[in-house]
């Protein structure tokens, strides 16, 4: 299904937020219970596509995220399926306690789709680069946390979120990212995907780092290192089966995410394996610091969020196995 | 109508007795704010709102949001009196395993639609409900009871702005203005006055009443329903701890319950002989 090899890989670049805008507008035509809220960023989050098509079901709440979250909870309480969007830093950050109290605690059917996650926000700088949203959303009971790898997976994730009854946090990015999955890829909440098979180590990755891991695995192959790439689209609930299998079969794990290594995917995998099967591990991500201004590709390099870092970590961890 | 008002007043008296007994049993919970809000909650459930205790999720119901969620005892005794759940449940308030949580929880209590208690969030949810009901072309109304101290939360004013912007005339906020909060006088802790002027400035229809005068409460609720084009705020002057002189106008009774010594006197004040 979602699994593919290098030869099949296409080089289409699409921003996950663009895929979201398209998917949401499409879903809006299928389900009239879907309503959309934004906080003055509908052009950037791409909810504007839905707004144009279904103006009556779109609510611009102005620059007031806390109220937006509560309003969405109220809409859900009368049977609507609200999607709310703004940048990750404002959705998860400003809206955290509202999400906790008004959405997750009552298990309200609210979908929080946060765009501009991570450092690829770029020039706007550290104030706007959310490096902790996955961690703080993951800590909330009842919350499902999804970080798609590409446009195709985003479309599936949005569809799955709409079909699921309960709170969902989906983290998307600003920039165009390479495709990992083929058209029509079926997304299932809580299921990881082995994108590249391998036996010496496993890259457990999420978001745009999955494409980087595929590149790293290809290069490592030439060195005789067989790297598996396990994409985790749903950080919570974690696909424990595939993570445990990776630990058992490859004995070394390198996690990678465009997020702090504290509490995100790396944290989730470490917590799980520490209690079930302690395994050699490295966490690639942002090491407990804030972002900074720069071009997004410069920042990915600056923070070591690329195939080169993954290759170095893979070599190192494989050498430690021996 | 006079008879109706007298009935409501008697109902409210009985609900006050239930609040005192419930909080005496639980020895944990908020006495003052429950007693200040109960007349309005009583008028809503026994006069104004369309609802069906036999079918809590009835589609045709009006919605109620207790934004000042710490007044949960006022809501719980009212729901029990309506028949949403057995009155015996009240004796389990705040106990492990009880559906009657310290603050309203929609997951467990029949008749509770949203979770509240973290102040400042209820008006947003109420407006979300109002927007959703309008979208469906329904005439149902949404009522939210807020505290005056709660108005210090910025989110209230975000919600006030949005409700006026979207002309949510199916939304009515009742402000239980008892003038006290945990640390003392609202005016001294953080002055929110003038509440009426603030809501007016945000584009709301404002009605000022005595929040313990059943006739004024009922009239205000009717006026609110008749007002079109803007949400209504009923700013109700109330007395914290109303009905029991031991608790009246004492900030110290915000989160303190009647003890064994106080119970007989409290019940006597409420005309209760048991």
Coordinates of C-alpha atoms in Angstrom, one line a residue:
Chain A
X1 CA 0.0 0.0 0.0
X2 CA 2.0 2.9 1.3
X3 CA 5.2 1.1 0.9
X4 CA 7.4 1.9 -2.0
X5 CA 10.9 1.7 -3.2
X6 CA 13.3 4.3 -4.5
X7 CA 12.5 3.6 -8.2
X8 CA 8.9 4.3 -7.7
X9 CA 9.5 7.5 -5.8
X10 CA 8.3 10.6 -7.6
X11 CA 9.7 14.0 -7.0
X12 CA 6.4 15.9 -6.7
X13 CA 6.8 18.7 -4.1
X14 CA 3.7 19.9 -2.3
X15 CA 3.2 21.7 1.0
X16 CA 1.1 19.7 3.5
X17 CA -0.9 22.9 4.1
X18 CA -1.9 23.0 0.4
X19 CA -3.0 19.4 0.5
X20 CA -5.0 20.3 3.6
X21 CA -6.8 23.2 1.9
X22 CA -7.7 20.9 -1.0
X23 CA -8.8 18.0 1.2
X24 CA -10.9 20.2 3.5
X25 CA -12.8 21.8 0.6
X26 CA -13.4 18.4 -0.9
X27 CA -14.7 17.0 2.5
X28 CA -16.9 20.1 2.9
X29 CA -18.9 19.0 -0.1
X30 CA -19.3 15.5 1.3
X31 CA -20.2 16.3 4.8
X32 CA -22.3 19.4 5.6
X33 CA -21.5 19.0 9.4
X34 CA -18.0 20.2 8.7
X35 CA -17.4 23.8 9.8
X36 CA -14.1 25.6 9.7
X37 CA -12.6 28.3 12.0
X38 CA -9.5 30.3 11.5
X39 CA -7.8 33.2 13.4
X40 CA -7.0 35.6 10.6
X41 CA -4.6 33.3 8.8
X42 CA -6.9 31.6 6.4
X43 CA -4.7 32.5 3.4
X44 CA -1.7 30.9 5.0
X45 CA -3.4 27.9 6.6
X46 CA -5.3 27.3 3.4
X47 CA -8.7 27.1 5.1
X48 CA -9.5 30.0 2.7
X49 CA -10.2 27.4 0.0
X50 CA -13.0 26.0 2.1
X51 CA -14.2 29.5 3.1
X52 CA -14.6 30.5 -0.5
X53 CA -16.6 27.4 -1.3
X54 CA -18.7 27.3 1.9
X55 CA -18.8 30.8 3.3
X56 CA -21.7 30.0 5.7
X57 CA -19.7 27.3 7.3
X58 CA -16.6 29.3 7.8
X59 CA -16.0 31.4 10.8
X60 CA -13.1 33.9 11.0
X61 CA -12.6 34.4 14.7
X62 CA -10.1 37.2 14.3
X63 CA -6.8 37.1 16.2
X64 CA -8.2 35.4 19.3
X65 CA -7.2 31.8 19.4
X66 CA -8.5 30.9 22.9
X67 CA -12.0 31.9 21.9
X68 CA -11.6 30.1 18.6
X69 CA -10.9 26.8 20.4
X70 CA -13.9 27.3 22.8
X71 CA -16.2 28.2 19.9
X72 CA -15.2 25.1 18.1
X73 CA -16.0 23.1 21.2
X74 CA -19.4 24.6 21.3
X75 CA -20.0 23.9 17.7
X76 CA -19.0 20.3 18.3
X77 CA -21.4 20.2 21.3
X78 CA -24.3 20.8 18.9
X79 CA -23.2 18.1 16.4
X80 CA -20.9 20.0 14.0
X81 CA -17.5 18.7 13.0
X82 CA -15.3 21.7 13.5
X83 CA -11.8 22.0 12.0
X84 CA -9.8 24.9 13.4
X85 CA -6.6 26.2 12.0
X86 CA -3.9 28.7 12.7
X87 CA -0.1 28.4 13.0
X88 CA 1.1 25.6 15.4
X89 CA 2.7 28.0 17.8
X90 CA -0.7 29.8 18.3
X91 CA -3.0 26.7 18.1
X92 CA -1.0 24.5 20.5
X93 CA 0.6 27.3 22.4
X94 CA -1.9 30.0 23.0
X95 CA -4.8 27.6 22.8
X96 CA -3.3 24.9 25.0
X97 CA -5.5 25.2 28.1
X98 CA -8.6 25.7 26.0
X99 CA -7.8 22.6 24.0
X100 CA -7.2 20.7 27.3
X101 CA -10.4 21.9 29.1
X102 CA -12.9 22.6 26.4
X103 CA -11.9 20.0 23.8
X104 CA -9.9 17.1 25.2
X105 CA -11.5 16.7 28.6
X106 CA -15.0 16.4 27.2
X107 CA -13.7 14.4 24.2
X108 CA -15.2 17.0 21.9
X109 CA -15.2 16.2 18.2
X110 CA -12.8 19.1 17.3
X111 CA -10.0 18.8 14.8
X112 CA -7.1 21.2 15.3
X113 CA -5.1 21.4 12.2
X114 CA -2.0 23.5 12.9
X115 CA 0.1 24.7 10.0
X116 CA 3.6 26.2 10.0
X117 CA 4.9 23.7 12.5
X118 CA 8.7 23.5 13.2
X119 CA 11.6 25.6 12.0
X120 CA 10.7 25.6 8.3
X121 CA 8.5 28.6 9.2
X122 CA 11.8 30.2 8.3
X123 CA 12.4 34.0 8.3
X124 CA 9.7 34.8 10.9
X125 CA 12.1 33.3 13.5
X126 CA 12.0 31.6 16.8
X127 CA 8.9 33.4 18.1
X128 CA 6.9 31.7 15.3
X129 CA 8.7 28.3 15.1
X130 CA 6.8 25.8 17.2
X131 CA 9.3 23.1 18.3
X132 CA 7.2 21.8 21.3
X133 CA 3.6 21.5 20.0
X134 CA 3.7 17.8 19.5
X135 CA 5.0 17.3 23.0
X136 CA 2.4 19.4 24.7
X137 CA -0.5 18.0 22.6
X138 CA 0.7 14.4 23.2
X139 CA 0.6 15.0 26.9
X140 CA -3.1 15.6 26.9
X141 CA -5.3 12.6 27.5
X142 CA -7.9 11.8 24.8
X143 CA -5.7 13.6 22.1
X144 CA -4.7 12.0 18.9
X145 CA -1.6 13.6 17.3
X146 CA -0.8 13.3 13.6
X147 CA 2.2 14.6 11.7
X148 CA 2.0 13.7 8.0
X149 CA 5.0 13.2 5.8
X150 CA 3.7 14.7 2.6
X151 CA 0.7 16.0 0.8
X152 CA -0.8 12.6 0.0
X153 CA -0.6 11.5 3.6
X154 CA -2.1 14.8 4.7
X155 CA -5.2 14.3 2.5
X156 CA -5.6 10.8 4.1
X157 CA -5.1 12.2 7.6
X158 CA -7.6 14.9 7.2
X159 CA -10.2 12.4 5.9
X160 CA -9.4 10.1 8.8
X161 CA -9.6 12.9 11.3
X162 CA -13.0 13.9 10.0
X163 CA -14.2 10.3 10.3
X164 CA -12.8 9.8 13.8
X165 CA -15.0 10.9 16.7
X166 CA -12.9 12.9 19.1
X167 CA -10.1 15.4 19.3
X168 CA -7.3 15.3 16.8
X169 CA -4.3 17.5 16.4
X170 CA -2.7 17.5 12.9
X171 CA 0.6 19.3 12.5
X172 CA 1.4 20.6 9.0
X173 CA 4.3 22.5 7.5
X174 CA 4.7 25.7 5.5
X175 CA 7.0 24.6 2.7
X176 CA 6.8 22.2 -0.2
X177 CA 8.1 18.8 0.8
X178 CA 9.0 15.8 -1.4
X179 CA 6.4 13.1 -1.8
X180 CA 6.9 9.9 0.1
X181 CA 3.6 8.2 -0.6
X182 CA 1.8 7.4 -3.9
X183 CA -1.5 8.9 -4.9
X184 CA -4.4 7.3 -3.2
X185 CA -2.3 6.2 -0.1
X186 CA -4.6 5.1 2.6
X187 CA -3.9 6.7 6.0
X188 CA -5.0 4.9 9.1
X189 CA -4.8 6.5 12.5
X190 CA -2.3 4.8 14.7
X191 CA -0.6 2.8 12.0
X192 CA 3.0 3.3 11.0
X193 CA 4.4 2.5 7.5
X194 CA 7.6 0.7 6.7
X195 CA 8.7 2.9 3.8
X196 CA 12.0 1.2 3.2
X197 CA 12.9 -2.3 4.4
X198 CA 16.2 -2.8 6.3
X199 CA 17.9 -4.9 8.9
X200 CA 20.9 -3.0 10.5
X201 CA 19.0 -0.1 12.0
X202 CA 15.7 1.7 11.8
X203 CA 15.0 5.3 11.2
X204 CA 11.8 6.1 13.0
X205 CA 10.6 9.3 11.5
X206 CA 7.7 11.7 11.1
X207 CA 6.8 14.7 9.1
X208 CA 9.3 16.0 6.5
X209 CA 12.1 13.9 8.1
X210 CA 10.7 10.7 6.5
X211 CA 11.7 11.9 3.1
X212 CA 15.2 12.7 4.5
X213 CA 15.4 9.2 6.0
X214 CA 14.6 7.6 2.6
X215 CA 17.4 9.6 1.0
X216 CA 19.8 8.6 3.9
X217 CA 18.8 4.9 3.6
X218 CA 19.6 4.9 -0.1
X219 CA 23.0 6.4 0.5
X220 CA 23.8 4.0 3.4
X221 CA 22.9 1.1 1.2
X222 CA 26.0 1.9 -0.9
X223 CA 28.1 1.6 2.2
X224 CA 26.6 -1.8 3.0
X225 CA 24.3 -0.5 5.8
X226 CA 20.8 -1.7 5.5
X227 CA 18.6 1.0 7.1
X228 CA 14.8 0.5 7.6
X229 CA 12.6 3.6 7.4
X230 CA 9.6 3.4 9.6
X231 CA 7.3 6.4 9.1
X232 CA 5.2 7.2 12.1
X233 CA 2.3 9.5 10.9
X234 CA 0.5 9.1 14.2
X235 CA 2.6 10.1 17.2
X236 CA -0.3 9.3 19.5
X237 CA -1.4 6.6 19.7
X238 CA 2.0 5.2 18.7
X239 CA 2.2 2.1 16.6
X240 CA 3.9 0.1 19.3
X241 CA 3.8 -3.1 17.2
X242 CA 6.0 -1.7 14.4
X243 CA 8.3 0.1 16.8
X244 CA 8.9 -3.0 18.8
X245 CA 9.4 -5.0 15.7
X246 CA 12.0 -2.5 14.5
X247 CA 13.8 -2.7 17.8
X248 CA 13.7 -6.5 17.8
X249 CA 14.7 -6.9 14.2
X250 CA 17.3 -4.2 13.7
X251 CA 18.5 -3.6 17.3
X252 CA 19.2 0.2 16.7
X253 CA 16.9 3.1 16.4
X254 CA 17.4 6.6 15.1
X255 CA 14.4 8.8 15.5
X256 CA 14.0 12.0 13.5
X257 CA 11.6 14.9 13.7
X258 CA 11.3 18.6 13.0
X259 CA 10.6 19.2 16.6
X260 CA 12.2 19.2 20.0
X261 CA 13.7 15.8 21.0
X262 CA 11.9 16.4 24.3
X263 CA 8.5 14.8 24.3
X264 CA 7.9 14.4 20.6
X265 CA 8.4 11.3 18.5
X266 CA 11.8 10.6 19.9
X267 CA 10.4 10.9 23.4
X268 CA 7.5 8.7 22.6
X269 CA 9.7 6.0 21.1
X270 CA 12.2 6.2 24.0
X271 CA 9.5 6.0 26.7
X272 CA 8.0 2.9 25.0
X273 CA 11.2 1.1 24.3
X274 CA 12.8 1.9 27.7
X275 CA 10.0 -0.1 29.4
X276 CA 9.5 -2.9 26.8
X277 CA 12.9 -3.5 25.1
X278 CA 15.7 -1.2 25.9
X279 CA 17.4 -0.5 22.5
X280 CA 20.4 1.6 21.3
X281 CA 18.8 4.9 20.4
X282 CA 19.6 8.3 19.0
X283 CA 17.2 11.2 18.7
X284 CA 17.6 13.6 15.8
X285 CA 15.6 16.8 16.3
X286 CA 15.9 20.1 17.9
X287 CA 17.9 19.8 21.1
X288 CA 16.0 21.8 23.7
X289 CA 16.4 25.2 22.1
X290 CA 14.4 27.8 20.2
X291 CA 14.5 28.3 16.5
X292 CA 15.9 31.3 14.7
X293 CA 15.4 33.4 11.5
X294 CA 16.7 32.1 8.3
X295 CA 15.7 30.4 5.1
X296 CA 14.0 27.1 5.8
X297 CA 16.5 25.0 3.9
X298 CA 19.3 26.8 5.8
X299 CA 17.6 26.1 9.1
X300 CA 17.1 22.4 8.4
X301 CA 20.8 22.2 7.8
X302 CA 21.6 24.5 10.8
X303 CA 19.6 22.2 13.1
X304 CA 20.9 19.0 11.5
X305 CA 17.5 18.0 10.2
X306 CA 18.7 16.4 7.0
X307 CA 19.9 13.1 5.4
X308 CA 23.5 13.9 6.3
X309 CA 22.9 13.9 10.0
X310 CA 20.9 10.7 9.7
X311 CA 23.7 9.1 7.8
X312 CA 26.2 10.1 10.5
X313 CA 24.0 8.9 13.3
X314 CA 23.3 5.6 11.5
X315 CA 27.0 4.9 11.0
X316 CA 27.7 5.7 14.7
X317 CA 24.9 3.6 16.1
X318 CA 25.7 0.6 13.8
X319 CA 29.3 0.8 15.0
X320 CA 28.1 0.7 18.6
X321 CA 26.1 -2.4 18.0
X322 CA 29.2 -4.4 17.3
Chain B
X1 CA -48.0 35.0 36.6
X2 CA -47.9 35.9 40.3
X3 CA -48.5 32.3 41.1
X4 CA -45.8 31.2 38.7
X5 CA -43.3 33.6 40.4
X6 CA -44.3 32.3 43.8
X7 CA -43.8 28.7 42.6
X8 CA -40.4 29.5 41.3
X9 CA -39.5 31.2 44.5
X10 CA -40.5 28.2 46.5
X11 CA -38.6 26.0 44.1
X12 CA -35.5 28.1 44.5
X13 CA -35.9 27.9 48.3
X14 CA -35.9 24.1 48.1
X15 CA -32.9 24.1 45.8
X16 CA -31.0 26.2 48.3
X17 CA -31.8 23.6 51.0
X18 CA -30.5 20.9 48.6
X19 CA -27.3 23.0 48.0
X20 CA -26.7 23.3 51.7
X21 CA -27.3 19.7 52.4
X22 CA -25.2 18.5 49.5
X23 CA -22.3 20.7 50.4
X24 CA -22.6 19.7 54.1
X25 CA -22.3 16.1 53.0
X26 CA -19.5 16.5 50.6
X27 CA -17.5 18.9 52.9
X28 CA -15.9 20.2 49.7
X29 CA -17.3 22.6 47.1
X30 CA -18.4 26.2 46.6
X31 CA -21.2 27.5 48.8
X32 CA -21.3 31.2 48.2
X33 CA -21.4 31.3 44.4
X34 CA -23.9 28.4 44.2
X35 CA -26.3 30.3 46.5
X36 CA -25.9 33.5 44.5
X37 CA -26.6 31.9 41.1
X38 CA -29.4 29.5 42.1
X39 CA -32.4 31.9 41.5
X40 CA -31.3 32.4 37.9
X41 CA -30.6 28.7 37.3
X42 CA -34.0 27.9 38.8
X43 CA -35.8 30.3 36.5
X44 CA -34.0 28.9 33.5
X45 CA -34.8 25.3 34.2
X46 CA -38.3 25.6 35.6
X47 CA -39.5 28.5 33.5
X48 CA -37.5 29.4 30.5
X49 CA -35.6 26.6 28.9
X50 CA -37.1 23.9 26.6
X51 CA -35.6 20.7 27.8
X52 CA -36.5 17.1 28.5
X53 CA -35.1 15.4 31.6
X54 CA -36.3 12.0 30.2
X55 CA -34.2 12.6 27.1
X56 CA -31.2 14.7 28.0
X57 CA -29.9 14.7 24.4
X58 CA -33.2 15.8 23.0
X59 CA -32.5 17.7 19.8
X60 CA -35.0 20.4 20.5
X61 CA -33.5 21.5 23.8
X62 CA -32.1 24.9 24.7
X63 CA -28.5 24.7 26.0
X64 CA -27.1 25.7 29.3
X65 CA -23.5 26.5 30.1
X66 CA -22.4 27.0 33.6
X67 CA -19.3 29.0 32.8
X68 CA -18.7 29.6 36.5
X69 CA -18.3 25.9 36.9
X70 CA -17.5 26.0 40.6
X71 CA -21.2 26.7 41.1
X72 CA -21.8 23.1 40.1
X73 CA -23.9 22.3 43.2
X74 CA -26.5 24.8 42.0
X75 CA -26.6 23.0 38.6
X76 CA -26.6 19.6 40.1
X77 CA -29.4 20.1 42.6
X78 CA -31.5 21.7 39.8
X79 CA -30.8 18.8 37.4
X80 CA -31.7 16.3 40.2
X81 CA -34.9 18.3 41.0
X82 CA -35.8 18.1 37.2
X83 CA -35.3 14.4 37.3
X84 CA -32.1 14.1 35.2
X85 CA -30.7 11.7 37.8
X86 CA -31.7 10.5 41.3
X87 CA -31.4 13.0 44.2
X88 CA -29.4 10.4 46.1
X89 CA -26.5 11.0 43.6
X90 CA -26.1 14.5 45.2
X91 CA -24.7 12.8 48.3
X92 CA -21.9 11.5 46.2
X93 CA -20.7 14.9 45.1
X94 CA -17.0 15.1 44.6
X95 CA -16.5 11.5 45.7
X96 CA -14.3 9.0 43.8
X97 CA -16.5 7.2 41.2
X98 CA -19.3 9.7 41.3
X99 CA -20.6 11.3 38.0
X100 CA -20.9 14.5 40.0
X101 CA -17.4 15.9 39.5
X102 CA -16.1 18.9 41.4
X103 CA -16.9 20.9 38.2
X104 CA -19.4 20.1 35.5
X105 CA -18.4 17.1 33.3
X106 CA -20.4 16.4 30.2
X107 CA -19.0 12.9 30.0
X108 CA -20.8 11.6 33.0
X109 CA -23.7 13.8 34.1
X110 CA -27.0 13.6 32.2
X111 CA -28.1 17.1 31.2
X112 CA -24.5 18.6 31.2
X113 CA -23.5 19.5 27.6
X114 CA -19.9 20.8 28.1
X115 CA -17.1 20.7 30.6
X116 CA -16.6 23.9 32.5
X117 CA -14.7 25.1 35.6
X118 CA -11.6 26.6 34.2
X119 CA -13.0 30.2 34.2
X120 CA -13.4 32.2 31.1
X121 CA -14.1 29.4 28.7
X122 CA -17.8 28.9 28.9
X123 CA -19.0 32.0 26.9
X124 CA -16.9 30.8 23.9
X125 CA -18.5 27.4 24.0
X126 CA -22.0 28.9 24.4
X127 CA -21.4 31.1 21.4
X128 CA -20.2 28.1 19.4
X129 CA -23.4 26.3 20.3
X130 CA -25.4 29.4 19.3
X131 CA -23.6 29.6 15.9
X132 CA -24.2 25.9 15.3
X133 CA -27.9 26.0 16.2
X134 CA -28.4 29.1 13.9
X135 CA -26.5 27.3 11.1
X136 CA -29.1 24.5 11.3
X137 CA -31.9 27.0 11.3
X138 CA -33.0 26.1 14.8
X139 CA -34.6 28.5 17.2
X140 CA -33.1 27.0 20.3
X141 CA -31.5 29.3 22.7
X142 CA -28.2 29.1 24.6
X143 CA -27.9 30.4 28.2
X144 CA -24.6 30.9 30.0
X145 CA -24.1 31.8 33.6
X146 CA -20.9 33.7 34.3
X147 CA -19.3 35.0 37.5
X148 CA -18.3 38.7 37.8
X149 CA -14.8 37.7 38.9
X150 CA -14.7 35.5 35.9
X151 CA -15.0 38.6 33.7
X152 CA -11.3 39.2 34.5
X153 CA -10.4 36.5 32.0
X154 CA -9.5 37.9 28.6
X155 CA -11.2 35.1 26.8
X156 CA -14.6 36.4 28.0
X157 CA -14.1 39.5 26.0
X158 CA -12.8 37.6 22.9
X159 CA -16.1 35.7 23.1
X160 CA -18.1 38.8 23.7
X161 CA -16.6 40.4 20.6
X162 CA -17.3 37.3 18.5
X163 CA -20.9 36.9 19.7
X164 CA -21.7 40.5 18.8
X165 CA -19.8 40.2 15.5
X166 CA -21.9 37.1 14.5
X167 CA -25.1 38.7 15.9
X168 CA -25.8 35.7 18.1
X169 CA -29.2 36.8 19.4
X170 CA -29.9 33.3 20.4
X171 CA -27.3 33.7 23.1
X172 CA -28.0 35.1 26.6
X173 CA -25.3 35.5 29.2
X174 CA -26.3 35.9 32.8
X175 CA -23.7 37.6 35.0
X176 CA -23.9 36.5 38.6
X177 CA -22.5 39.7 40.0
X178 CA -22.0 38.9 43.7
X179 CA -19.1 41.3 44.0
X180 CA -16.7 38.8 45.7
X181 CA -14.0 36.4 44.6
X182 CA -11.6 34.2 46.4
X183 CA -9.2 36.9 47.4
X184 CA -11.9 39.4 48.4
X185 CA -13.9 42.2 46.7
X186 CA -13.9 42.0 42.9
X187 CA -13.6 45.8 42.9
X188 CA -10.4 45.5 45.0
X189 CA -8.8 42.4 43.4
X190 CA -9.3 43.6 39.9
X191 CA -12.1 46.0 39.2
X192 CA -14.4 44.8 36.3
X193 CA -16.9 47.7 36.7
X194 CA -18.8 48.8 34.8
X195 CA -19.9 45.4 33.6
X196 CA -23.0 46.8 31.8
X197 CA -21.0 49.5 30.0
X198 CA -18.4 46.9 28.9
X199 CA -21.0 44.6 27.4
X200 CA -22.7 47.6 25.8
X201 CA -19.5 48.7 24.3
X202 CA -19.0 45.2 22.9
X203 CA -22.3 45.5 21.1
X204 CA -24.5 43.5 23.5
X205 CA -28.1 44.2 24.6
X206 CA -27.8 44.7 28.3
X207 CA -30.4 44.3 31.0
X208 CA -29.7 45.1 34.7
X209 CA -31.7 43.2 37.4
X210 CA -31.7 42.1 41.0
X211 CA -30.6 38.5 40.6
X212 CA -32.7 37.4 43.5
X213 CA -36.0 38.9 42.3
X214 CA -37.7 36.1 40.5
X215 CA -40.1 38.5 38.7
X216 CA -37.2 40.5 37.4
X217 CA -35.3 37.4 36.3
X218 CA -38.2 36.0 34.4
X219 CA -39.0 39.4 32.8
X220 CA -35.3 39.8 31.7
X221 CA -35.2 36.3 30.2
X222 CA -38.3 37.1 28.2
X223 CA -36.8 40.4 27.1
X224 CA -33.6 38.7 26.1
X225 CA -35.5 36.3 23.9
X226 CA -37.4 39.1 22.2
X227 CA -34.2 41.1 21.4
X228 CA -33.0 40.5 17.8
X229 CA -29.7 41.3 16.2
X230 CA -27.4 41.1 19.2
X231 CA -26.7 38.8 22.2
X232 CA -28.1 39.8 25.6
X233 CA -26.2 40.1 28.8
X234 CA -28.4 40.1 32.0
X235 CA -26.2 41.8 34.6
X236 CA -27.6 40.5 37.9
X237 CA -26.7 42.1 41.2
X238 CA -26.6 39.2 43.6
X239 CA -25.5 38.4 47.1
X240 CA -22.8 35.7 47.6
X241 CA -24.2 33.1 50.0
X242 CA -27.8 34.4 49.5
X243 CA -30.4 33.0 51.8
X244 CA -28.1 31.9 54.7
X245 CA -26.9 34.9 56.8
X246 CA -23.9 32.9 58.0
X247 CA -22.5 32.8 54.5
X248 CA -23.9 36.1 53.0
X249 CA -21.4 38.5 51.5
X250 CA -18.4 36.6 52.9
X251 CA -15.6 35.9 50.4
X252 CA -14.3 33.3 52.9
X253 CA -17.4 31.2 52.0
X254 CA -16.3 31.0 48.3
X255 CA -14.9 27.6 48.6
X256 CA -16.0 26.6 52.2
X257 CA -18.8 24.2 53.0
X258 CA -21.3 24.3 55.9
X259 CA -20.0 22.4 58.9
X260 CA -22.0 20.4 61.4
X261 CA -22.4 23.4 63.7
X262 CA -23.7 25.7 60.9
X263 CA -26.0 23.2 59.3
X264 CA -29.1 23.6 61.6
X265 CA -28.9 27.4 61.4
X266 CA -28.5 27.3 57.7
X267 CA -31.5 25.1 57.2
X268 CA -33.5 27.2 59.6
X269 CA -32.7 30.3 57.5
X270 CA -34.1 28.5 54.5
X271 CA -37.3 27.7 56.3
X272 CA -36.4 24.1 56.6
X273 CA -37.4 22.1 59.6
X274 CA -35.8 18.8 58.9

